Structures are given as structure tokens and as C-alpha cells.
Amino acid sequence: LPVLAVVGRPNVGKSTLVNRIIGRREAVVEDKPGVTRDRVTYEATWNGRRFKLVDTGGWEIDVLGLDAAVAAQAEVGIDNSDAVLFVVDANVGATDTDEALIKIIRRAGKPVVLCANKVDGPSAEADAAMLWSLGLGEPHAVSALHGRGSGDLLDAVMAALPDAPPQTFGVVEGGPRRVALIGRPNVGKSSLLNKVAGENRVVVNELAGTTRDPVDELIQLGGKTWKFIDTAGIRRRVHLTSGADFYASLRTSSALDKAEVAVILVDSSEPLAEQDTRIISMAVESGRAVVIAYNKWDQMDEERRYYLEREIEQDLVQVQWAPRVNVSALTGRHMEKLVPAIETALAGWETRISTARLNAFLGELVASHPHPVRGGKQPRILFGTQAGIRPPRFVLFASGFLEAGYRRYVERRLREEFGFVGTPISISVRVRE
Ligand code: GDP
């Protein structure tokens, strides 16, 4: 669904407006400075079109001060939106905070609809007209409290929102969870698929016109239906003399595109190959949840086990956070552990940390482990927010450049504190002077 970010400083009546638009009394109508709450997302419909509404909230974080915290929040909210509804209190007119927000909105280059709120009577209409001077086009005069003008405002919003929003990570909502089974040739993908599918395959009625060679398979496991992606490519074992690697990696990347979670199969009876680490990197970079399955465990012996532990420490540092299962597609060993591992990884992938919790954690981290002083200056993390899930993405606002070692430290501590098992996380840093 297209996403509309509702942006404005505290007390302009954003939450009342959001309530008006969603037709419920749900948004927190407490734009009281000092109340920290997260961007709240609602679904709304207007003239049969559905869209998402993100209320960027009333914010105050001590370290940043009110203006900067509102700005930081708005920035992240706008980044994740398709259009912006900018709300100004017509009675007060544009303040410095409003001007600062306008700069951020302009920089983002997204379509904007200007709402002049609190136009409760005719005398306020002149105030609304003053807002033409902001250069954001027509100020739509609205009384969020009494409902006046909200229909016209929504018409303008619908015109600003794109019909089909840009694809976000190829993730569609609902339906069976989508699993990509990946790994280099001969690690046992096809054997594992046969083992887990067994009698658990969901037979889809062969309607006229449906393909006889379905690429994806629905498999019932642990009481749920899962969609295994591109299984035709796994079963149809292509033997190519040249270009095999190329086709294998093409298949891997297209399966990852469509999946939510990757089960990476590794042959535990052989040393880790370069192709294994390449596939692992592809999965991590795709931003999918990850489970590592060591197959052919029936062939495991003392010596191999010794080397395997070394490999895991040295070559798999990039996926230390992934759950591991040691299985055998041949004997069926530990097959029942696969689904819990997948579910753990998906849960980590969808974890959302509230801004209040995140900033409490960051405050402690900065106090107990400050960034080293560089060139007489000490960069500090001022404020952070989680910009998204699937996978978790964080934006940190800092007073200076944070070096790589410190970023890694932050990631490690985030994982220690909040888990994030089975998911890559991304942290981006924005520097504030
Ligand atoms: P794919 O290319 O990844 O689909 O691999 P296959 O499923 O075709 O398996 C490659 C070879 O490994 C076949 O000879 C399988 O019988 C064998 N194999 C697969 N899984 C296991 C296992 O768990 N243990 C043992 N010992 N052999 C296995």
C-alpha cells in the first residue's frame, strides 16, 4: 500500500487529524511535549483506495532537544513514505520548527500536501491563506476537530499518492511464509526437499491453465503451510559443463528475491567451499532472514567435527547470528528442528524496538562506552530510531562520524540486548552538526 507520512510539530493537531482520517479514535491525542512515542501506522481508505498513514508523533528526546527530535523523526518517517501530509496550525502560523521541517521535506523530494489545521471558523480562513507563503502549494483549510475540509484534503492526498508504491524488498504481506532453500550443487537440497515434503506436500488442484510444473511448492510443516520457492529449479538438476556457477547463482538470487527466509544448506562432510561463502554473502546482502543447515551429518566424525568448529569460527563470522541445525536428509536426523529455526529467524527479522527502549539502551551504551576522541572531538550518538523491519533497520543521529569499529560495537551490543537471532540488521548513521 502507498504510505502517507503525517508530519508536523507537536500540538498542530496531527493526531486529531489522523483520527479524523481513519475514522476512529485511536491515535494518541496527546501531543504533549515530553511524551515519547513511536511512529504509529494505520490503514485508511478514501474513495475505495487504501493507503497507510504514518503518524510521526510528538517527540521529545532530552539529548537532542525538541526541534531536533521532531526533525529526526520526520526525516525517518518521510524516508519511508510515498507522500507527505504537512500539518501547520493556521492560528499560530509557521514557526521556526515548521521552517526546519519544510527544509527536510524539500530535501526528500516527495509530493507534499499542505494542511492548514484549526480553521474552525471564517476568521481563521485568512490565517490559512497566509500559508501560501510557505511555497508548498495550496494550504488546505481543515478543522480536524470538527471535520471541516477533510474530504477536500483527502482528495488532494489521493492525487499525491502513487497508485503502486515502489516495491519494498519484494515482500508481499499475508499468505504462507516463503522459504528459499539454497546451497551449492550436491549439498543435498533436492534430497532435503524430498524429505521435508514427503507426505506433507499440499496438492493444489490442477485447474485448467495452471502450470504442470509449479516452480514453488506448498508444504505443511509444524502445523503451518510454507511456500518453498523455485523448487523446480532444485529438482530439475541441470548439468552444465560451462556456466554452471553462473546459473546456480542466478537461481539463488531469484529465489532470494521471492523469499522471506533463506535456509542455506552446507555439506558438513566437506570443507567449506568458496561457493558456500559466496551464497551465504548473497543471502545476508539480500536482507532475508537466515538459517544455516549442516547436511549429511550422518557422515560426521571426530576429525571432521574438529575442523568444522574452526570453519564456523573463522569463515562464518558474518552469520554468527544465524540459527544452526545439523541435519541429515538421508536419515531424517533433526528434521523437526528446521521449522523452529525458521520461525526464530523470521521472528528476529520482524522485531521492532520502541524508540523509547532503543534510546534508553543507546544512552547507557554512550555513557559506558563512548566513542574514542578523534582530532580533539568526541562523536556521540544523540538519538536513534528503528526505521523499518524485515530486516530491522536503524538510523542513528550522531554529532560526528562514527568509525567502523564503533559501529560494529553498537551492532554487537544491539544483538546482545535485543536478540535479532537469524536476521541481518542495518545501521545507518546521519551526522548532525
Ligand atoms: P543438490 O544438488 O543440492 O540438490 O543435492 P542432492 O540432493 O542431489 O544430493 C547430492 C548427493 O548427496 C546425492 O548423492 C545424495 O544422495 C547425497 N546426500 C544428500 N543428503 C545427504 C545426507 O544427509 N547424507 C548423506 N550421506 N548423503 C546425502
Coordinates of C-alpha atoms and ligand atoms in Angstrom, one line a residue:
L1 CA 0.0 0.0 0.0
P2 CA 1.2 3.5 -0.6
V3 CA 2.4 5.3 2.5
L4 CA 1.5 8.8 3.6
A5 CA 3.6 10.4 6.3
V6 CA 1.8 12.9 8.5
V7 CA 4.4 15.4 9.6
G8 CA 4.1 18.5 11.8
R9 CA 5.4 19.8 15.1
P10 CA 3.7 18.9 18.3
N11 CA 0.3 20.5 19.0
V12 CA -0.7 21.3 15.5
G13 CA -3.4 18.6 15.7
K14 CA -1.8 15.8 13.8
S15 CA -3.3 13.0 16.0
T16 CA -6.8 14.6 15.8
L17 CA -6.4 14.7 12.0
V18 CA -5.2 11.1 11.9
N19 CA -8.3 10.1 13.9
R20 CA -10.5 12.0 11.5
I21 CA -9.0 10.3 8.5
I22 CA -9.1 6.8 9.9
G23 CA -12.5 7.4 11.3
R24 CA -11.6 6.0 14.7
R25 CA -10.4 7.4 18.0
E26 CA -7.2 5.5 18.2
A27 CA -4.3 7.8 17.6
V28 CA -2.9 9.1 20.9
V29 CA -4.3 12.7 21.2
E30 CA -1.6 13.8 23.5
D31 CA 0.8 15.9 21.6
K32 CA 2.2 16.8 25.0
P33 CA 5.9 17.7 24.8
G34 CA 7.8 15.1 26.8
V35 CA 5.7 12.2 25.6
T36 CA 7.9 9.9 23.5
R37 CA 6.1 7.6 21.3
D38 CA 6.8 5.8 18.1
R39 CA 5.6 6.4 14.6
V40 CA 2.3 4.8 14.5
T41 CA 0.9 3.2 11.3
Y42 CA -2.7 3.0 10.5
E43 CA -4.6 1.7 7.4
A44 CA -7.1 4.1 5.9
T45 CA -9.5 4.1 2.9
W46 CA -10.7 7.0 0.9
N47 CA -13.0 6.6 -2.2
G48 CA -12.2 2.9 -2.2
R49 CA -8.4 3.4 -2.3
R50 CA -6.4 2.0 0.6
F51 CA -3.3 3.6 2.0
K52 CA -1.1 3.6 5.0
L53 CA -0.9 6.5 7.3
V54 CA 2.2 7.1 9.4
D55 CA 1.8 9.5 12.3
T56 CA 5.2 10.8 13.0
G57 CA 4.2 11.6 16.5
G58 CA 5.0 14.1 19.2
W59 CA 8.6 13.8 20.3
E60 CA 11.0 15.0 22.8
I61 CA 14.3 13.5 23.5
D62 CA 16.5 15.3 26.0
V63 CA 19.8 15.0 24.3
L64 CA 18.5 16.5 21.0
G65 CA 16.0 19.0 22.2
L66 CA 12.5 19.2 20.9
D67 CA 13.2 20.6 17.5
A68 CA 15.9 18.2 16.6
A69 CA 14.0 15.2 17.8
V70 CA 10.9 16.2 15.8
A71 CA 13.1 16.8 12.8
A72 CA 14.9 13.4 13.2
Q73 CA 11.6 11.6 13.4
A74 CA 10.1 13.4 10.5
E75 CA 13.1 12.6 8.4
V76 CA 12.9 8.9 9.0
G77 CA 9.1 8.9 8.5
I78 CA 9.4 10.8 5.3
D79 CA 12.1 8.4 4.0
N80 CA 9.7 5.5 4.4
S81 CA 6.8 7.3 2.7
D82 CA 5.4 7.9 -0.8
A83 CA 4.0 11.3 0.0
V84 CA 3.9 13.8 2.9
L85 CA 1.0 15.5 4.6
F86 CA 2.4 18.5 6.3
V87 CA 0.2 19.9 9.1
V88 CA 0.5 23.5 10.3
D89 CA -1.5 25.3 12.9
A90 CA -3.2 28.1 10.9
N91 CA -3.8 30.1 14.1
V92 CA -0.2 30.2 15.0
G93 CA 1.3 30.4 11.5
A94 CA 4.6 29.0 10.5
T95 CA 7.2 28.7 13.3
D96 CA 10.9 28.1 13.2
T97 CA 10.2 24.4 13.8
D98 CA 7.8 24.4 10.8
E99 CA 10.5 26.0 8.7
A100 CA 13.0 23.4 9.7
L101 CA 10.5 20.6 8.8
I102 CA 9.9 22.2 5.4
K103 CA 13.6 22.0 4.7
I104 CA 13.6 18.3 5.4
I105 CA 10.5 17.8 3.3
R106 CA 12.0 19.7 0.3
R107 CA 15.3 17.7 0.6
A108 CA 13.3 14.4 0.4
G109 CA 11.7 15.5 -2.9
K110 CA 8.4 13.7 -2.2
P111 CA 5.0 15.0 -3.1
V112 CA 3.6 17.3 -0.4
V113 CA 0.1 18.3 0.6
L114 CA -0.2 21.2 3.0
C115 CA -2.8 21.1 5.6
A116 CA -3.8 24.4 7.5
N117 CA -5.4 23.0 10.6
K118 CA -7.6 24.5 13.3
V119 CA -9.5 26.6 10.8
D120 CA -12.6 26.3 13.0
G121 CA -14.4 29.5 11.8
P122 CA -14.4 32.0 9.0
S123 CA -11.9 34.3 10.8
A124 CA -9.3 31.6 10.6
E125 CA -9.5 31.3 6.8
A126 CA -7.3 34.4 6.3
D127 CA -4.8 32.7 8.5
A128 CA -4.8 29.6 6.3
A129 CA -4.3 31.8 3.2
M130 CA -1.2 33.2 4.7
L131 CA 0.4 29.8 4.4
W132 CA 0.6 30.2 0.7
S133 CA 3.9 31.9 1.5
L134 CA 5.4 28.6 2.5
G135 CA 5.7 27.7 -1.1
L136 CA 4.2 24.3 -0.7
G137 CA 1.2 25.0 -2.9
E138 CA -2.4 25.4 -1.7
P139 CA -3.0 25.4 2.1
H140 CA -6.0 23.1 2.5
A141 CA -8.0 24.7 5.3
V142 CA -9.2 22.0 7.7
S143 CA -10.7 21.7 11.1
A144 CA -9.6 18.3 12.2
L145 CA -11.7 18.7 15.3
H146 CA -15.0 19.4 13.5
G147 CA -14.3 17.6 10.3
R148 CA -14.4 20.6 8.1
G149 CA -12.5 20.4 4.8
S150 CA -11.1 16.9 5.5
G151 CA -12.8 15.5 2.3
D152 CA -11.1 18.0 0.1
L153 CA -7.8 17.4 1.9
L154 CA -8.1 13.6 1.3
D155 CA -8.8 14.2 -2.4
A156 CA -5.6 16.1 -2.6
V157 CA -3.7 13.4 -0.7
M158 CA -5.0 10.7 -3.1
A159 CA -3.8 12.7 -6.1
A160 CA -0.4 13.0 -4.5
L161 CA 0.0 9.3 -3.6
P162 CA 1.2 6.9 -6.4
D163 CA -1.1 4.1 -7.5
A164 CA 1.5 1.4 -7.0
P165 CA 4.1 2.2 -4.3
P166 CA 7.7 1.3 -5.0
Q167 CA 8.4 -2.3 -4.2
T168 CA 9.9 -2.6 -0.8
F169 CA 12.2 -5.6 -0.7
G170 CA 9.8 -7.7 -2.8
V171 CA 7.8 -8.5 0.4
V172 CA 4.2 -9.1 0.0
E173 CA 2.1 -9.4 3.1
G174 CA 0.0 -12.4 4.1
G175 CA -0.1 -15.9 2.6
P176 CA 2.3 -18.7 3.5
R177 CA 5.8 -17.7 4.6
R178 CA 8.2 -18.1 1.8
V179 CA 11.4 -20.1 2.1
A180 CA 14.3 -20.3 -0.3
L181 CA 16.4 -23.5 0.0
I182 CA 19.8 -22.5 -1.3
G183 CA 23.3 -24.0 -1.4
R184 CA 25.8 -25.1 -4.0
P185 CA 25.2 -28.2 -6.1
N186 CA 25.3 -31.6 -4.3
V187 CA 24.9 -30.3 -0.8
G188 CA 21.6 -32.1 -0.7
K189 CA 18.9 -29.5 -1.5
S190 CA 16.9 -31.9 -3.6
S191 CA 17.2 -34.7 -1.0
L192 CA 16.2 -32.4 1.8
L193 CA 13.2 -31.1 -0.1
N194 CA 12.0 -34.6 -0.8
K195 CA 12.5 -35.5 2.9
V196 CA 10.6 -32.5 4.2
A197 CA 7.9 -32.6 1.5
G198 CA 7.2 -36.3 1.8
E199 CA 3.5 -36.6 2.6
N200 CA 3.4 -33.0 3.7
R201 CA 3.1 -31.6 0.2
V202 CA -0.1 -29.6 -0.3
V203 CA -1.6 -30.7 -3.5
V204 CA -3.0 -27.8 -5.4
N205 CA -5.9 -28.8 -7.6
E206 CA -4.8 -28.9 -11.2
L207 CA -7.1 -26.3 -12.6
A208 CA -7.1 -25.8 -16.3
G209 CA -4.4 -23.4 -17.1
T210 CA -2.3 -23.9 -14.1
T211 CA 1.2 -24.9 -14.8
R212 CA 2.0 -28.6 -14.5
D213 CA 5.5 -27.8 -13.4
P214 CA 4.9 -25.5 -10.5
V215 CA 8.1 -23.7 -9.5
D216 CA 7.0 -23.2 -5.9
E217 CA 5.7 -25.9 -3.6
L218 CA 3.4 -25.6 -0.7
I219 CA 4.5 -27.9 2.2
Q220 CA 2.7 -28.4 5.5
L221 CA 5.2 -28.4 8.4
G222 CA 4.7 -27.9 12.1
G223 CA 1.0 -27.1 11.6
K224 CA 1.6 -24.4 9.1
T225 CA 1.8 -24.1 5.3
W226 CA 5.1 -22.9 3.9
K227 CA 5.9 -22.0 0.4
F228 CA 9.2 -23.3 -0.8
I229 CA 10.4 -21.1 -3.6
D230 CA 11.6 -22.2 -7.0
T231 CA 11.7 -25.9 -6.2
A232 CA 11.5 -26.8 -9.9
G233 CA 15.0 -25.3 -10.1
I234 CA 16.2 -27.6 -7.3
R235 CA 14.6 -30.7 -8.7
R236 CA 15.5 -30.2 -12.3
R237 CA 19.1 -30.9 -12.0
V238 CA 20.8 -29.2 -14.8
H239 CA 24.2 -30.5 -15.7
L240 CA 26.1 -27.9 -17.5
T241 CA 29.7 -28.1 -18.4
S242 CA 30.2 -24.4 -18.5
G243 CA 28.4 -21.6 -16.9
A244 CA 27.1 -23.8 -14.1
D245 CA 28.2 -21.5 -11.4
F246 CA 26.6 -18.6 -13.2
Y247 CA 23.3 -20.3 -13.5
A248 CA 23.4 -21.5 -9.9
S249 CA 24.0 -18.0 -8.6
L250 CA 21.2 -16.6 -10.8
R251 CA 18.8 -19.2 -9.4
T252 CA 20.0 -18.4 -5.9
S253 CA 19.4 -14.6 -6.3
S254 CA 16.0 -15.0 -7.9
A255 CA 14.9 -17.4 -5.1
L256 CA 16.2 -14.9 -2.5
D257 CA 14.2 -12.1 -4.2
K258 CA 11.0 -14.0 -3.7
A259 CA 11.7 -15.4 -0.2
E260 CA 11.4 -14.1 3.3
V261 CA 13.8 -16.6 4.8
A262 CA 16.8 -18.5 3.3
V263 CA 17.7 -21.9 4.5
I264 CA 21.3 -22.2 3.5
L265 CA 22.4 -25.8 3.1
V266 CA 26.0 -26.6 3.7
D267 CA 27.6 -30.1 3.2
S268 CA 29.1 -30.8 6.6
S269 CA 31.2 -33.7 5.3
E270 CA 33.4 -31.5 3.2
P271 CA 35.4 -28.4 3.9
L272 CA 33.5 -25.1 3.3
A273 CA 33.9 -24.1 -0.3
E274 CA 34.3 -20.6 -1.7
Q275 CA 30.9 -21.1 -3.4
D276 CA 29.4 -21.7 0.1
T277 CA 30.6 -18.4 1.4
R278 CA 29.5 -16.6 -1.7
I279 CA 26.0 -18.0 -1.3
I280 CA 26.0 -17.0 2.4
S281 CA 27.0 -13.5 1.5
M282 CA 24.2 -13.3 -1.1
A283 CA 21.7 -14.3 1.5
V284 CA 22.9 -11.8 4.0
E285 CA 23.1 -9.0 1.5
S286 CA 19.5 -9.7 0.3
G287 CA 18.3 -8.8 3.8
R288 CA 16.5 -12.0 4.3
A289 CA 16.2 -14.0 7.5
V290 CA 18.8 -16.8 7.5
V291 CA 19.1 -20.3 8.9
I292 CA 22.1 -22.5 8.3
A293 CA 21.6 -26.2 7.9
Y294 CA 24.6 -28.5 8.0
N295 CA 23.5 -31.5 6.0
K296 CA 25.0 -35.0 5.7
W297 CA 25.5 -35.0 9.5
D298 CA 25.3 -38.8 9.3
Q299 CA 28.8 -38.8 8.0
M300 CA 30.2 -36.6 10.7
D301 CA 33.2 -37.9 12.6
E302 CA 35.6 -36.6 15.3
E303 CA 38.2 -35.3 12.9
R304 CA 35.7 -33.6 10.6
R305 CA 33.9 -32.1 13.6
Y306 CA 37.1 -30.6 14.8
Y307 CA 37.8 -28.8 11.5
L308 CA 34.1 -27.8 11.2
E309 CA 34.2 -25.9 14.5
R310 CA 37.2 -24.0 13.3
E311 CA 35.5 -23.2 10.0
I312 CA 32.4 -21.9 11.8
E313 CA 34.6 -19.6 13.9
Q314 CA 36.7 -18.3 11.1
D315 CA 34.6 -18.4 7.9
L316 CA 31.1 -17.9 9.2
V317 CA 31.7 -14.8 11.3
Q318 CA 29.4 -12.9 9.0
V319 CA 26.4 -15.1 10.0
Q320 CA 27.3 -15.8 13.7
W321 CA 23.8 -14.7 14.5
A322 CA 22.1 -17.3 12.3
P323 CA 20.5 -20.3 14.0
R324 CA 22.2 -23.6 13.0
V325 CA 20.7 -27.0 12.6
N326 CA 22.7 -30.2 12.0
V327 CA 20.6 -32.4 9.8
S328 CA 20.7 -35.5 7.5
A329 CA 18.4 -35.6 4.5
L330 CA 19.4 -39.2 4.3
T331 CA 18.3 -40.4 7.7
G332 CA 15.9 -37.6 8.6
R333 CA 18.0 -36.6 11.6
H334 CA 16.9 -33.4 13.3
M335 CA 14.4 -32.5 10.5
E336 CA 12.0 -31.5 13.2
K337 CA 14.4 -28.7 14.2
L338 CA 14.2 -27.0 10.9
V339 CA 10.8 -25.3 11.4
P340 CA 11.5 -23.9 14.9
A341 CA 14.8 -22.5 13.5
I342 CA 13.0 -20.9 10.6
E343 CA 10.4 -19.4 12.9
T344 CA 13.1 -18.0 15.2
A345 CA 14.8 -16.3 12.3
L346 CA 11.5 -14.8 11.0
A347 CA 10.7 -13.5 14.4
G348 CA 14.1 -11.8 14.6
W349 CA 13.6 -10.4 11.1
E350 CA 10.3 -8.8 12.2
T351 CA 11.4 -7.5 15.6
R352 CA 10.6 -3.8 16.3
I353 CA 12.2 -2.0 19.2
S354 CA 10.3 1.0 20.5
T355 CA 12.1 4.3 20.2
A356 CA 11.9 4.8 24.0
R357 CA 13.6 1.4 24.7
L358 CA 16.2 2.0 21.9
N359 CA 17.2 5.4 23.3
A360 CA 17.4 4.1 26.8
F361 CA 19.8 1.5 25.6
L362 CA 21.8 3.9 23.4
G363 CA 22.0 6.3 26.4
E364 CA 23.6 3.7 28.5
L365 CA 25.9 2.5 25.7
V366 CA 27.2 6.0 25.1
A367 CA 27.7 6.6 28.8
S368 CA 29.5 3.3 29.4
H369 CA 31.4 3.0 26.1
P370 CA 31.9 6.4 24.5
H371 CA 33.3 6.8 21.0
P372 CA 37.1 7.4 21.1
V373 CA 38.2 11.0 20.8
R374 CA 39.3 11.9 17.2
G375 CA 41.0 15.1 16.3
G376 CA 40.1 16.6 19.7
K377 CA 36.4 15.8 19.1
Q378 CA 34.3 13.0 20.5
P379 CA 31.4 12.0 18.2
R380 CA 28.3 11.0 20.2
I381 CA 25.2 9.1 19.3
L382 CA 22.4 11.6 20.0
F383 CA 19.3 9.7 19.2
G384 CA 18.2 6.6 17.3
T385 CA 15.1 5.1 15.8
Q386 CA 14.2 1.9 14.1
A387 CA 13.3 2.9 10.5
G388 CA 11.9 -0.5 9.5
I389 CA 11.7 -4.2 9.9
R390 CA 12.3 -7.2 7.5
P391 CA 15.1 -6.8 8.3
P392 CA 15.4 -4.4 11.2
R393 CA 16.9 -1.1 10.0
F394 CA 18.2 1.5 12.4
V395 CA 19.0 5.2 11.9
L396 CA 21.4 6.8 14.4
F397 CA 21.8 10.5 14.6
A398 CA 25.3 11.4 15.7
S399 CA 27.3 14.5 16.4
G400 CA 30.1 13.3 14.2
F401 CA 31.4 10.5 12.1
L402 CA 31.3 7.1 13.8
E403 CA 34.1 4.9 12.9
A404 CA 33.6 1.3 11.6
G405 CA 34.8 -0.3 14.8
Y406 CA 32.4 1.6 16.9
R407 CA 29.5 0.8 14.5
R408 CA 30.3 -2.9 14.9
Y409 CA 30.4 -2.5 18.6
V410 CA 26.9 -0.9 18.5
E411 CA 25.6 -3.7 16.4
R412 CA 27.1 -6.3 18.7
R413 CA 25.5 -4.6 21.7
L414 CA 22.2 -4.3 20.0
R415 CA 22.2 -8.0 19.3
E416 CA 23.2 -8.8 22.9
E417 CA 20.4 -6.6 24.2
F418 CA 17.5 -7.4 21.8
G419 CA 18.3 -10.8 20.2
F420 CA 17.8 -10.4 16.4
V421 CA 18.6 -14.1 16.0
G422 CA 18.6 -15.1 12.4
T423 CA 18.4 -11.7 10.8
P424 CA 20.8 -9.2 9.3
I425 CA 20.4 -5.7 10.8
S426 CA 21.3 -2.5 9.1
I427 CA 22.5 0.6 10.9
S428 CA 22.9 3.9 9.1
V429 CA 24.4 7.0 10.7
R430 CA 23.4 10.6 10.0
V431 CA 25.7 13.3 11.2
R432 CA 24.3 16.4 12.8
E433 CA 26.4 19.4 13.4
Ligands
GDP1 P1 21.5 -30.9 -4.6 O1 22.4 -30.7 -5.8 O2 21.9 -29.8 -3.6 O3 20.1 -30.9 -4.8 O4 22.0 -32.3 -3.9 P2 21.2 -33.7 -4.0 O5 20.0 -33.7 -3.1 O6 21.1 -34.1 -5.3 O7 22.3 -34.6 -3.2 C1 23.6 -34.7 -3.7 C2 24.2 -36.1 -3.2 O8 24.3 -36.1 -1.8 C3 23.2 -37.3 -3.5 O9 24.1 -38.3 -3.9 C4 22.5 -37.5 -2.2 O10 22.1 -38.9 -2.1 C5 23.6 -37.1 -1.2 N1 23.0 -36.7 0.1 C6 22.1 -35.7 0.2 N2 21.8 -35.6 1.6 C7 22.6 -36.4 2.2 C8 22.8 -36.8 3.6 O11 22.2 -36.2 4.5 N3 23.7 -37.7 4.0 C9 24.4 -38.3 3.0 N4 25.3 -39.2 3.4 N5 24.3 -38.1 1.7 C10 23.4 -37.2 1.3

